[in-house]
Amino acid sequence: MNVSSAVRDESFREVRDGVAKLCSRFPGEYWRALDRAAEYPRDFVSALTEAGYLSALIPEEYGGLGMSLREAAVIMEEIQRAGCNGAACHAQMYIMGTLLRHGSEAQKARYLPEIASGRLRLQAFGVTEPTSGTDTGSLKTFARRDGDSYVVRGQKIWTSRVAHSDLMLLLARTAPQAEGGKRTDGLSVFVVDLRQAGDRVTIRPIRTMMNHSTTEVFFDDLRIPADSLIGEEGKGFRYILSGMNAERILIASECVGDAKWFIAKAAAYAGERVVFGRPIGQNQGVQFPIARAYASMRAAELMVERAAEKFDQGLDCGQEANMAKMLAAESSFEAANMCIQTHGGFGFAEEFDIERKFRETRLYQVAPISTNLILSYLAEHVLGLPRSF
Ligand SMILES: Cc1cc2nc3c(=O)[nH]c(=O)nc-3n(C[C@H](O)[C@H](O)[C@H](O)COP(=O)(O)OP(=O)(O)OC[C@H]3O[C@@H](n4cnc5c(N)ncnc54)[C@H](O)[C@@H]3O)c2cc1C
């Protein structure tokens, strides 16, 4: 078995080949130039949109591909395995799930076909705030009902891709935290049309260690129509939660794709690079970290597949989705670190793309949920240990 076939999965061959072919038009030079300039990969996102891949999870009746989550996960895996960066657009796949599951017929008919065709972009998801962080229940952005409108005031942080999106899914408080109630009661979710926001929304880019188009967003009494509300007022957190398993599974799949890229790159280099008169890969000290990264990736991949299968069967996959995300994010970073080590000095050279992918894949141990919070979920909800916060 050669290196590339060892890290290639044969399932969903047609989807894999289609994505790989598209990605071959966006080689390392393309991503390096964007990374240096901190620019958004517009051409790549347009190509994915035109090919229909970003509408994978939108049902066919709304003009999407109507794929299973397992197939959508394969798309994201192949993007990363090809050395590209799906972070520029992955949200479009899972954000619309909230609209699909909890939106009114009118909202679905209005937005989903436009998103599927690429005429509208729903790339931004505003949850995190500077003071609340992981503690979503304490977020402060408030949407006050005023006649036929809501008036939004507050601030979000780390709202990625918002400057490249027409629509934003926004989680805001519509009622103060009630004493004795659940901390997340009173949160509502809105689909905000950013094209009509004018100067009531200010977007400030945040420069980060990787090219991620992330920002701070300020709402200064932004008036939005009352029919921007998705589902019932005060139940927004539940609606968002139902999409989080899909988000975790897709991001875990991206991490598996990253790990495959690092492993293939390292194994190829270890076979070619000759030092002390023999390939460095002949030394077990070089072989073993590559083999270990491979085993770890394969284990994570199984968990991703299991989580996606359960999701597609409509079963509760909270445990598997969380474990898949944690194991895959750890596995991709282990592979990234191994890949740098295998390449020696060249691992740090921009033109090898390893240092860029190393920076990019590190994010997934923190966002969209950090490892500690996953461990806490498993401890409390799966193992029945006492609640810690
Ligand atoms: C590049 C980037 C893009 C992002 N994109 C988006 C986006 O598009 N939309 C969005 O809404 N958010 C986004 N985020 C936010 C991301 O989801 C949060 O950064 C993440 O959930 C962690 O929250 P925090 O940064 O506020 O960390 P904090 O909540 O401040 O936590 C800091 C550290 O403390 C740990 N910690 C906190 N509480 C506990 C506890 N009780 N027990 C154990 N450990 C704990 C955490 O695990 C973490 O490691 C993005 C973040 C980044 C960096």
Short mmCIF file of C-alpha atoms and ligand atoms in Angstrom, two decimals:
data_model
loop_
_atom_site.label_atom_id
_atom_site.label_comp_id
_atom_site.label_asym_id
_atom_site.label_seq_id
_atom_site.Cartn_x
_atom_site.Cartn_y
_atom_site.Cartn_z
CA MET A 1 0.00 0.00 0.00
CA ASN A 2 1.56 3.35 -0.95
CA VAL A 3 1.41 6.42 1.25
CA SER A 4 -1.47 8.16 -0.44
CA SER A 5 -3.69 5.08 -0.63
CA ALA A 6 -3.02 4.32 3.06
CA VAL A 7 -4.50 7.66 4.04
CA ARG A 8 -7.30 7.60 1.48
CA ASP A 9 -10.67 6.26 2.43
CA GLU A 10 -12.52 4.44 -0.31
CA SER A 11 -16.03 5.30 0.88
CA PHE A 12 -17.97 7.95 -1.08
CA ARG A 13 -15.40 7.76 -3.88
CA GLU A 14 -17.33 10.01 -6.25
CA VAL A 15 -17.68 12.83 -3.72
CA ARG A 16 -14.04 12.48 -2.69
CA ASP A 17 -12.79 12.60 -6.27
CA GLY A 18 -15.01 15.57 -7.14
CA VAL A 19 -13.78 17.61 -4.18
CA ALA A 20 -10.15 16.59 -4.75
CA LYS A 21 -10.39 17.69 -8.40
CA LEU A 22 -11.83 21.07 -7.45
CA CYS A 23 -9.19 21.56 -4.72
CA SER A 24 -6.36 20.79 -7.15
CA ARG A 25 -7.15 24.21 -8.73
CA PHE A 26 -6.17 25.84 -5.39
CA PRO A 27 -2.61 24.75 -4.61
CA GLY A 28 -0.28 25.81 -1.79
CA GLU A 29 0.78 29.06 -3.56
CA TYR A 30 -2.85 30.24 -3.54
CA TRP A 31 -3.23 29.71 0.22
CA ARG A 32 0.21 31.12 1.03
CA ALA A 33 -0.53 34.38 -0.77
CA LEU A 34 -3.85 34.77 1.07
CA ASP A 35 -2.24 33.87 4.38
CA ARG A 36 0.41 36.56 3.95
CA ALA A 37 -2.16 39.20 3.02
CA ALA A 38 -4.78 37.94 5.55
CA GLU A 39 -7.31 37.82 2.72
CA TYR A 40 -10.47 35.79 2.30
CA PRO A 41 -10.34 32.92 -0.26
CA ARG A 42 -13.15 34.31 -2.46
CA ASP A 43 -12.37 32.24 -5.56
CA PHE A 44 -12.19 29.02 -3.59
CA VAL A 45 -15.49 29.69 -1.81
CA SER A 46 -17.14 30.63 -5.12
CA ALA A 47 -15.90 27.42 -6.73
CA LEU A 48 -17.26 25.30 -3.86
CA THR A 49 -20.56 27.16 -4.01
CA GLU A 50 -20.88 26.76 -7.80
CA ALA A 51 -20.14 23.05 -7.51
CA GLY A 52 -22.97 22.84 -4.95
CA TYR A 53 -20.83 21.50 -2.12
CA LEU A 54 -21.80 24.25 0.34
CA SER A 55 -25.45 23.31 -0.08
CA ALA A 56 -24.73 19.67 0.80
CA LEU A 57 -27.10 19.62 3.77
CA ILE A 58 -29.90 21.71 2.25
CA PRO A 59 -32.75 19.39 1.16
CA GLU A 60 -33.31 18.98 -2.59
CA GLU A 61 -36.74 20.63 -2.36
CA TYR A 62 -34.93 23.88 -1.49
CA GLY A 63 -32.34 23.46 -4.24
CA GLY A 64 -29.58 21.81 -2.16
CA LEU A 65 -27.83 18.47 -2.60
CA GLY A 66 -29.80 16.84 0.23
CA MET A 67 -26.80 14.82 1.37
CA SER A 68 -26.36 12.96 4.64
CA LEU A 69 -24.09 14.45 7.30
CA ARG A 70 -21.68 11.59 6.63
CA GLU A 71 -21.30 12.73 3.01
CA ALA A 72 -20.99 16.38 4.02
CA ALA A 73 -18.24 15.33 6.45
CA VAL A 74 -16.42 13.62 3.59
CA ILE A 75 -16.49 16.91 1.62
CA MET A 76 -14.87 18.77 4.51
CA GLU A 77 -12.32 16.00 5.08
CA GLU A 78 -11.24 16.04 1.44
CA ILE A 79 -10.88 19.83 1.40
CA GLN A 80 -8.43 19.66 4.29
CA ARG A 81 -6.69 16.53 2.98
CA ALA A 82 -5.95 18.46 -0.21
CA GLY A 83 -4.18 21.20 1.81
CA CYS A 84 -7.02 23.73 1.43
CA ASN A 85 -8.84 25.46 4.28
CA GLY A 86 -12.53 24.80 4.74
CA ALA A 87 -12.72 27.22 7.67
CA ALA A 88 -13.50 29.91 5.12
CA CYS A 89 -16.91 28.42 4.51
CA HIS A 90 -17.66 25.41 6.77
CA ALA A 91 -20.22 27.37 8.77
CA GLN A 92 -22.47 27.70 5.74
CA MET A 93 -23.01 23.94 5.89
CA TYR A 94 -24.16 23.68 9.48
CA ILE A 95 -25.54 27.10 10.42
CA MET A 96 -28.50 26.71 8.11
CA GLY A 97 -29.51 23.59 10.13
CA THR A 98 -31.04 25.88 12.76
CA LEU A 99 -33.11 27.57 10.06
CA LEU A 100 -34.03 24.24 8.49
CA ARG A 101 -35.14 22.58 11.73
CA HIS A 102 -36.68 25.53 13.56
CA GLY A 103 -37.43 28.22 10.97
CA SER A 104 -40.96 28.91 9.71
CA GLU A 105 -42.01 27.72 6.24
CA ALA A 106 -41.82 31.34 5.07
CA GLN A 107 -38.24 31.75 6.36
CA LYS A 108 -37.13 28.48 4.77
CA ALA A 109 -38.73 29.32 1.43
CA ARG A 110 -37.17 32.79 1.50
CA TYR A 111 -33.63 31.89 2.47
CA LEU A 112 -32.74 28.26 1.74
CA PRO A 113 -33.01 28.33 -2.09
CA GLU A 114 -31.03 31.59 -2.15
CA ILE A 115 -28.32 30.07 0.06
CA ALA A 116 -28.27 26.86 -1.99
CA SER A 117 -27.81 28.81 -5.23
CA GLY A 118 -25.05 30.96 -3.74
CA ARG A 119 -27.01 34.19 -4.21
CA LEU A 120 -27.01 34.65 -0.42
CA ARG A 121 -24.22 33.70 1.95
CA LEU A 122 -25.00 32.57 5.49
CA GLN A 123 -21.48 32.26 6.82
CA ALA A 124 -21.60 33.98 10.22
CA PHE A 125 -22.67 32.70 13.59
CA GLY A 126 -22.64 35.23 16.45
CA VAL A 127 -22.61 33.46 19.82
CA THR A 128 -19.39 34.26 21.72
CA GLU A 129 -19.07 37.55 23.60
CA PRO A 130 -15.99 39.06 25.24
CA THR A 131 -17.26 38.82 28.81
CA SER A 132 -19.27 35.59 28.65
CA GLY A 133 -16.79 33.38 26.76
CA THR A 134 -17.75 29.73 27.05
CA ASP A 135 -20.52 30.58 29.53
CA THR A 136 -23.13 31.27 26.84
CA GLY A 137 -25.93 31.71 29.39
CA SER A 138 -24.35 34.94 30.60
CA LEU A 139 -24.19 36.67 27.23
CA LYS A 140 -25.41 40.26 27.26
CA THR A 141 -26.36 41.28 23.72
CA PHE A 142 -30.04 42.20 24.01
CA ALA A 143 -32.80 42.21 21.39
CA ARG A 144 -35.66 44.37 22.69
CA ARG A 145 -39.07 43.92 21.08
CA ASP A 146 -40.45 47.22 19.77
CA GLY A 147 -43.67 46.87 17.74
CA ASP A 148 -42.91 45.00 14.53
CA SER A 149 -39.18 45.04 15.20
CA TYR A 150 -36.45 44.02 17.59
CA VAL A 151 -33.75 46.49 18.51
CA VAL A 152 -30.37 44.82 19.03
CA ARG A 153 -27.67 46.27 21.24
CA GLY A 154 -24.43 44.60 22.34
CA GLN A 155 -21.20 43.07 21.17
CA LYS A 156 -19.93 39.77 19.81
CA ILE A 157 -16.37 38.58 19.48
CA TRP A 158 -14.72 36.01 17.23
CA THR A 159 -17.55 36.27 14.73
CA SER A 160 -15.80 34.69 11.78
CA ARG A 161 -16.54 35.43 8.09
CA VAL A 162 -19.16 38.08 8.95
CA ALA A 163 -17.54 40.56 6.55
CA HIS A 164 -18.09 37.99 3.77
CA SER A 165 -21.62 37.06 4.63
CA ASP A 166 -25.05 38.47 3.74
CA LEU A 167 -26.81 36.85 6.66
CA MET A 168 -25.83 36.17 10.24
CA LEU A 169 -27.33 33.86 12.79
CA LEU A 170 -27.38 35.79 16.04
CA LEU A 171 -27.94 34.55 19.59
CA ALA A 172 -29.18 37.35 21.83
CA ARG A 173 -31.06 37.76 25.05
CA THR A 174 -34.74 38.72 24.76
CA ALA A 175 -35.41 38.38 28.50
CA PRO A 176 -33.10 38.79 31.49
CA GLN A 177 -31.89 35.67 33.29
CA ALA A 178 -34.76 34.68 35.55
CA GLU A 179 -34.03 33.67 39.12
CA GLY A 180 -34.35 29.93 39.57
CA GLY A 181 -34.71 29.39 35.80
CA LYS A 182 -32.17 27.82 33.44
CA ARG A 183 -29.28 30.16 32.68
CA THR A 184 -29.88 29.77 28.97
CA ASP A 185 -33.62 30.52 29.10
CA GLY A 186 -34.49 33.88 27.56
CA LEU A 187 -32.00 33.54 24.71
CA SER A 188 -33.40 33.84 21.21
CA VAL A 189 -31.98 33.22 17.78
CA PHE A 190 -32.36 35.57 14.81
CA VAL A 191 -31.42 35.54 11.18
CA VAL A 192 -30.03 39.02 10.59
CA ASP A 193 -29.82 40.49 7.10
CA LEU A 194 -26.49 42.32 7.23
CA ARG A 195 -27.14 44.06 3.91
CA GLN A 196 -29.76 46.20 5.64
CA ALA A 197 -27.72 46.90 8.76
CA GLY A 198 -26.13 50.17 7.60
CA ASP A 199 -23.99 51.92 10.20
CA ARG A 200 -25.78 50.20 13.09
CA VAL A 201 -23.33 47.30 12.82
CA THR A 202 -19.58 47.83 13.08
CA ILE A 203 -17.22 45.03 12.17
CA ARG A 204 -13.61 45.12 13.34
CA PRO A 205 -11.20 42.45 12.08
CA ILE A 206 -9.03 40.63 14.63
CA ARG A 207 -5.64 39.51 13.33
CA THR A 208 -4.90 35.97 14.45
CA MET A 209 -2.07 33.46 14.05
CA MET A 210 -3.86 31.98 11.05
CA ASN A 211 -5.90 33.50 8.25
CA HIS A 212 -9.44 33.13 9.58
CA SER A 213 -11.38 36.33 8.78
CA THR A 214 -12.56 36.62 12.35
CA THR A 215 -13.92 39.84 13.84
CA GLU A 216 -15.56 41.77 16.66
CA VAL A 217 -19.09 42.93 15.88
CA PHE A 218 -20.84 45.86 17.58
CA PHE A 219 -24.63 46.32 17.41
CA ASP A 220 -25.68 49.89 18.05
CA ASP A 221 -29.49 49.75 18.29
CA LEU A 222 -29.82 47.73 15.10
CA ARG A 223 -33.51 47.49 14.16
CA ILE A 224 -34.47 44.15 12.59
CA PRO A 225 -37.95 42.98 11.52
CA ALA A 226 -39.77 40.84 14.09
CA ASP A 227 -39.94 37.99 11.57
CA SER A 228 -36.15 37.63 11.84
CA LEU A 229 -36.82 35.59 14.97
CA ILE A 230 -36.37 31.84 14.45
CA GLY A 231 -38.85 29.66 16.32
CA GLU A 232 -40.14 30.84 19.68
CA GLU A 233 -38.72 33.69 21.72
CA GLY A 234 -36.57 32.50 24.65
CA LYS A 235 -35.85 29.04 23.22
CA GLY A 236 -32.88 30.00 21.04
CA PHE A 237 -30.25 28.13 22.99
CA ARG A 238 -32.05 24.82 22.38
CA TYR A 239 -32.24 25.56 18.66
CA ILE A 240 -28.54 26.36 18.49
CA LEU A 241 -27.62 23.29 20.53
CA SER A 242 -29.34 21.01 18.05
CA GLY A 243 -26.95 22.23 15.34
CA MET A 244 -23.85 21.90 17.46
CA ASN A 245 -23.48 18.15 17.01
CA ALA A 246 -23.41 18.66 13.23
CA GLU A 247 -20.83 21.41 13.66
CA ARG A 248 -18.61 19.21 15.84
CA ILE A 249 -18.80 16.26 13.47
CA LEU A 250 -17.94 18.40 10.42
CA ILE A 251 -15.03 20.07 12.17
CA ALA A 252 -13.78 16.70 13.45
CA SER A 253 -13.86 15.51 9.87
CA GLU A 254 -11.78 18.52 8.81
CA CYS A 255 -9.24 17.54 11.46
CA VAL A 256 -9.11 13.98 10.10
CA GLY A 257 -8.44 15.49 6.66
CA ASP A 258 -5.67 17.67 8.10
CA ALA A 259 -4.10 14.66 9.83
CA LYS A 260 -4.15 12.73 6.54
CA TRP A 261 -2.43 15.64 4.79
CA PHE A 262 0.33 15.83 7.46
CA ILE A 263 0.84 12.06 7.52
CA ALA A 264 1.07 11.73 3.72
CA LYS A 265 3.46 14.69 3.56
CA ALA A 266 5.69 13.34 6.36
CA ALA A 267 5.76 9.76 5.05
CA ALA A 268 6.68 10.96 1.54
CA TYR A 269 9.46 13.20 2.85
CA ALA A 270 10.81 10.53 5.22
CA GLY A 271 11.13 8.20 2.24
CA GLU A 272 12.99 10.75 0.09
CA ARG A 273 15.24 12.72 2.41
CA VAL A 274 18.65 11.09 2.66
CA VAL A 275 20.88 11.86 5.67
CA PHE A 276 23.83 9.71 6.82
CA GLY A 277 23.56 7.90 3.50
CA ARG A 278 20.02 6.55 3.98
CA PRO A 279 16.44 7.80 3.96
CA ILE A 280 15.55 9.33 7.31
CA GLY A 281 12.40 7.15 7.26
CA GLN A 282 14.60 4.06 7.64
CA ASN A 283 15.18 5.13 11.24
CA GLN A 284 12.54 3.91 13.62
CA GLY A 285 12.91 7.18 15.55
CA VAL A 286 11.43 8.87 12.48
CA GLN A 287 9.01 6.08 11.50
CA PHE A 288 7.29 5.62 14.84
CA PRO A 289 5.85 9.13 15.29
CA ILE A 290 4.39 8.87 11.76
CA ALA A 291 2.90 5.45 12.51
CA ARG A 292 1.56 6.69 15.84
CA ALA A 293 -0.07 9.71 14.20
CA TYR A 294 -1.61 7.37 11.64
CA ALA A 295 -3.10 5.09 14.33
CA SER A 296 -4.45 8.07 16.22
CA MET A 297 -6.02 9.53 13.05
CA ARG A 298 -7.66 6.20 12.19
CA ALA A 299 -9.18 5.92 15.68
CA ALA A 300 -10.53 9.48 15.47
CA GLU A 301 -11.89 8.76 11.99
CA LEU A 302 -13.90 5.81 13.32
CA MET A 303 -15.45 8.02 15.97
CA VAL A 304 -16.32 10.66 13.37
CA GLU A 305 -17.99 7.99 11.22
CA ARG A 306 -19.92 6.60 14.18
CA ALA A 307 -21.08 10.06 15.24
CA ALA A 308 -22.21 10.94 11.70
CA GLU A 309 -24.05 7.62 11.31
CA LYS A 310 -25.94 8.19 14.55
CA PHE A 311 -26.73 11.78 13.52
CA ASP A 312 -28.06 10.57 10.16
CA GLN A 313 -30.20 7.93 11.90
CA GLY A 314 -31.74 10.63 14.08
CA LEU A 315 -30.18 9.12 17.22
CA ASP A 316 -28.69 11.10 20.09
CA CYS A 317 -25.03 11.51 19.11
CA GLY A 318 -23.95 14.12 21.68
CA GLN A 319 -21.39 11.83 23.25
CA GLU A 320 -19.90 10.65 19.94
CA ALA A 321 -19.91 14.10 18.33
CA ASN A 322 -18.02 15.57 21.27
CA MET A 323 -15.53 12.71 21.46
CA ALA A 324 -15.01 12.82 17.68
CA LYS A 325 -14.23 16.53 17.81
CA MET A 326 -11.81 16.14 20.74
CA LEU A 327 -9.99 13.07 19.40
CA ALA A 328 -9.75 14.39 15.85
CA ALA A 329 -8.48 17.83 16.94
CA GLU A 330 -5.83 16.19 19.14
CA SER A 331 -4.91 13.77 16.38
CA SER A 332 -4.52 16.52 13.74
CA PHE A 333 -2.27 18.55 16.01
CA GLU A 334 -0.19 15.49 16.90
CA ALA A 335 0.22 14.85 13.16
CA ALA A 336 1.09 18.52 12.56
CA ASN A 337 3.78 18.46 15.21
CA MET A 338 5.15 15.17 13.89
CA CYS A 339 5.21 16.58 10.34
CA ILE A 340 7.32 19.57 11.39
CA GLN A 341 9.71 17.27 13.26
CA THR A 342 10.02 14.91 10.29
CA HIS A 343 10.89 17.81 7.99
CA GLY A 344 13.51 19.29 10.33
CA GLY A 345 14.27 22.89 9.32
CA PHE A 346 12.13 22.69 6.18
CA GLY A 347 9.06 22.19 8.37
CA PHE A 348 9.34 25.89 9.21
CA ALA A 349 9.70 27.09 5.62
CA GLU A 350 6.58 28.77 4.25
CA GLU A 351 6.81 27.04 0.88
CA PHE A 352 6.22 23.60 2.42
CA ASP A 353 2.79 24.73 3.75
CA ILE A 354 3.34 22.71 6.93
CA GLU A 355 3.75 25.67 9.26
CA ARG A 356 0.55 27.23 7.81
CA LYS A 357 -1.49 24.06 8.27
CA PHE A 358 0.08 23.63 11.75
CA ARG A 359 -1.27 27.07 12.73
CA GLU A 360 -4.63 26.43 11.14
CA THR A 361 -5.32 23.07 12.76
CA ARG A 362 -4.35 24.25 16.26
CA LEU A 363 -7.57 26.23 16.49
CA TYR A 364 -9.77 23.17 16.82
CA GLN A 365 -8.71 22.35 20.36
CA VAL A 366 -10.23 25.71 21.37
CA ALA A 367 -13.05 26.45 18.91
CA PRO A 368 -15.89 25.91 18.44
CA ILE A 369 -15.64 24.34 21.88
CA SER A 370 -12.53 23.78 23.94
CA THR A 371 -11.27 20.37 25.03
CA ASN A 372 -11.95 21.08 28.71
CA LEU A 373 -15.60 21.71 28.02
CA ILE A 374 -15.89 18.42 26.12
CA LEU A 375 -14.23 16.56 29.00
CA SER A 376 -16.59 18.27 31.40
CA TYR A 377 -19.58 17.21 29.26
CA LEU A 378 -18.39 13.57 29.24
CA ALA A 379 -17.67 13.58 32.98
CA GLU A 380 -21.00 15.06 33.94
CA HIS A 381 -23.49 13.86 31.33
CA VAL A 382 -22.02 10.48 30.38
CA LEU A 383 -20.21 9.34 33.52
CA GLY A 384 -22.58 10.94 36.02
CA LEU A 385 -19.87 12.81 37.95
CA PRO A 386 -20.90 15.82 40.04
CA ARG A 387 -21.59 19.06 38.15
CA SER A 388 -18.61 21.41 38.39
CA PHE A 389 -20.12 24.68 37.10
C1 LIG B 1 -10.29 31.95 15.32
C2 LIG B 1 -11.56 31.81 16.09
C3 LIG B 1 -12.78 31.75 15.41
C4 LIG B 1 -13.98 31.68 16.12
N1 LIG B 1 -15.16 31.74 15.44
C5 LIG B 1 -16.32 31.89 16.15
C6 LIG B 1 -17.55 32.17 15.48
O1 LIG B 1 -17.62 32.26 14.25
N2 LIG B 1 -18.67 32.40 16.24
C7 LIG B 1 -18.64 32.35 17.61
O2 LIG B 1 -19.67 32.56 18.24
N3 LIG B 1 -17.48 32.06 18.27
C8 LIG B 1 -16.34 31.84 17.58
N4 LIG B 1 -15.15 31.58 18.23
C9 LIG B 1 -15.14 31.55 19.70
C10 LIG B 1 -14.82 30.18 20.25
O3 LIG B 1 -15.95 29.34 20.15
C11 LIG B 1 -14.36 30.40 21.71
O4 LIG B 1 -13.08 31.02 21.64
C12 LIG B 1 -14.28 29.12 22.48
O5 LIG B 1 -15.56 28.57 22.67
C13 LIG B 1 -13.64 29.36 23.87
O6 LIG B 1 -14.26 30.47 24.48
P1 LIG B 1 -13.35 31.67 25.06
O7 LIG B 1 -12.34 32.03 24.03
O8 LIG B 1 -14.25 32.74 25.53
O9 LIG B 1 -12.57 31.02 26.25
P2 LIG B 1 -12.96 31.10 27.80
O10 LIG B 1 -14.39 30.70 28.00
O11 LIG B 1 -12.52 32.41 28.34
O12 LIG B 1 -12.04 29.94 28.37
C14 LIG B 1 -10.60 30.08 28.41
C15 LIG B 1 -10.01 28.71 28.76
O13 LIG B 1 -10.50 28.30 30.03
C16 LIG B 1 -11.12 27.02 29.94
N5 LIG B 1 -12.28 26.97 30.82
C17 LIG B 1 -13.27 27.91 30.94
N6 LIG B 1 -14.17 27.51 31.85
C18 LIG B 1 -13.77 26.30 32.30
C19 LIG B 1 -14.29 25.35 33.25
N7 LIG B 1 -15.42 25.60 33.91
N8 LIG B 1 -13.60 24.20 33.45
C20 LIG B 1 -12.46 23.96 32.78
N9 LIG B 1 -11.92 24.79 31.87
C21 LIG B 1 -12.57 25.95 31.63
C22 LIG B 1 -11.52 26.84 28.49
O14 LIG B 1 -11.52 25.47 28.15
C23 LIG B 1 -10.42 27.62 27.76
O15 LIG B 1 -9.33 26.77 27.48
C24 LIG B 1 -13.94 31.60 17.53
C25 LIG B 1 -12.71 31.60 18.21
C26 LIG B 1 -11.54 31.72 17.50
C27 LIG B 1 -10.24 31.78 18.26
#
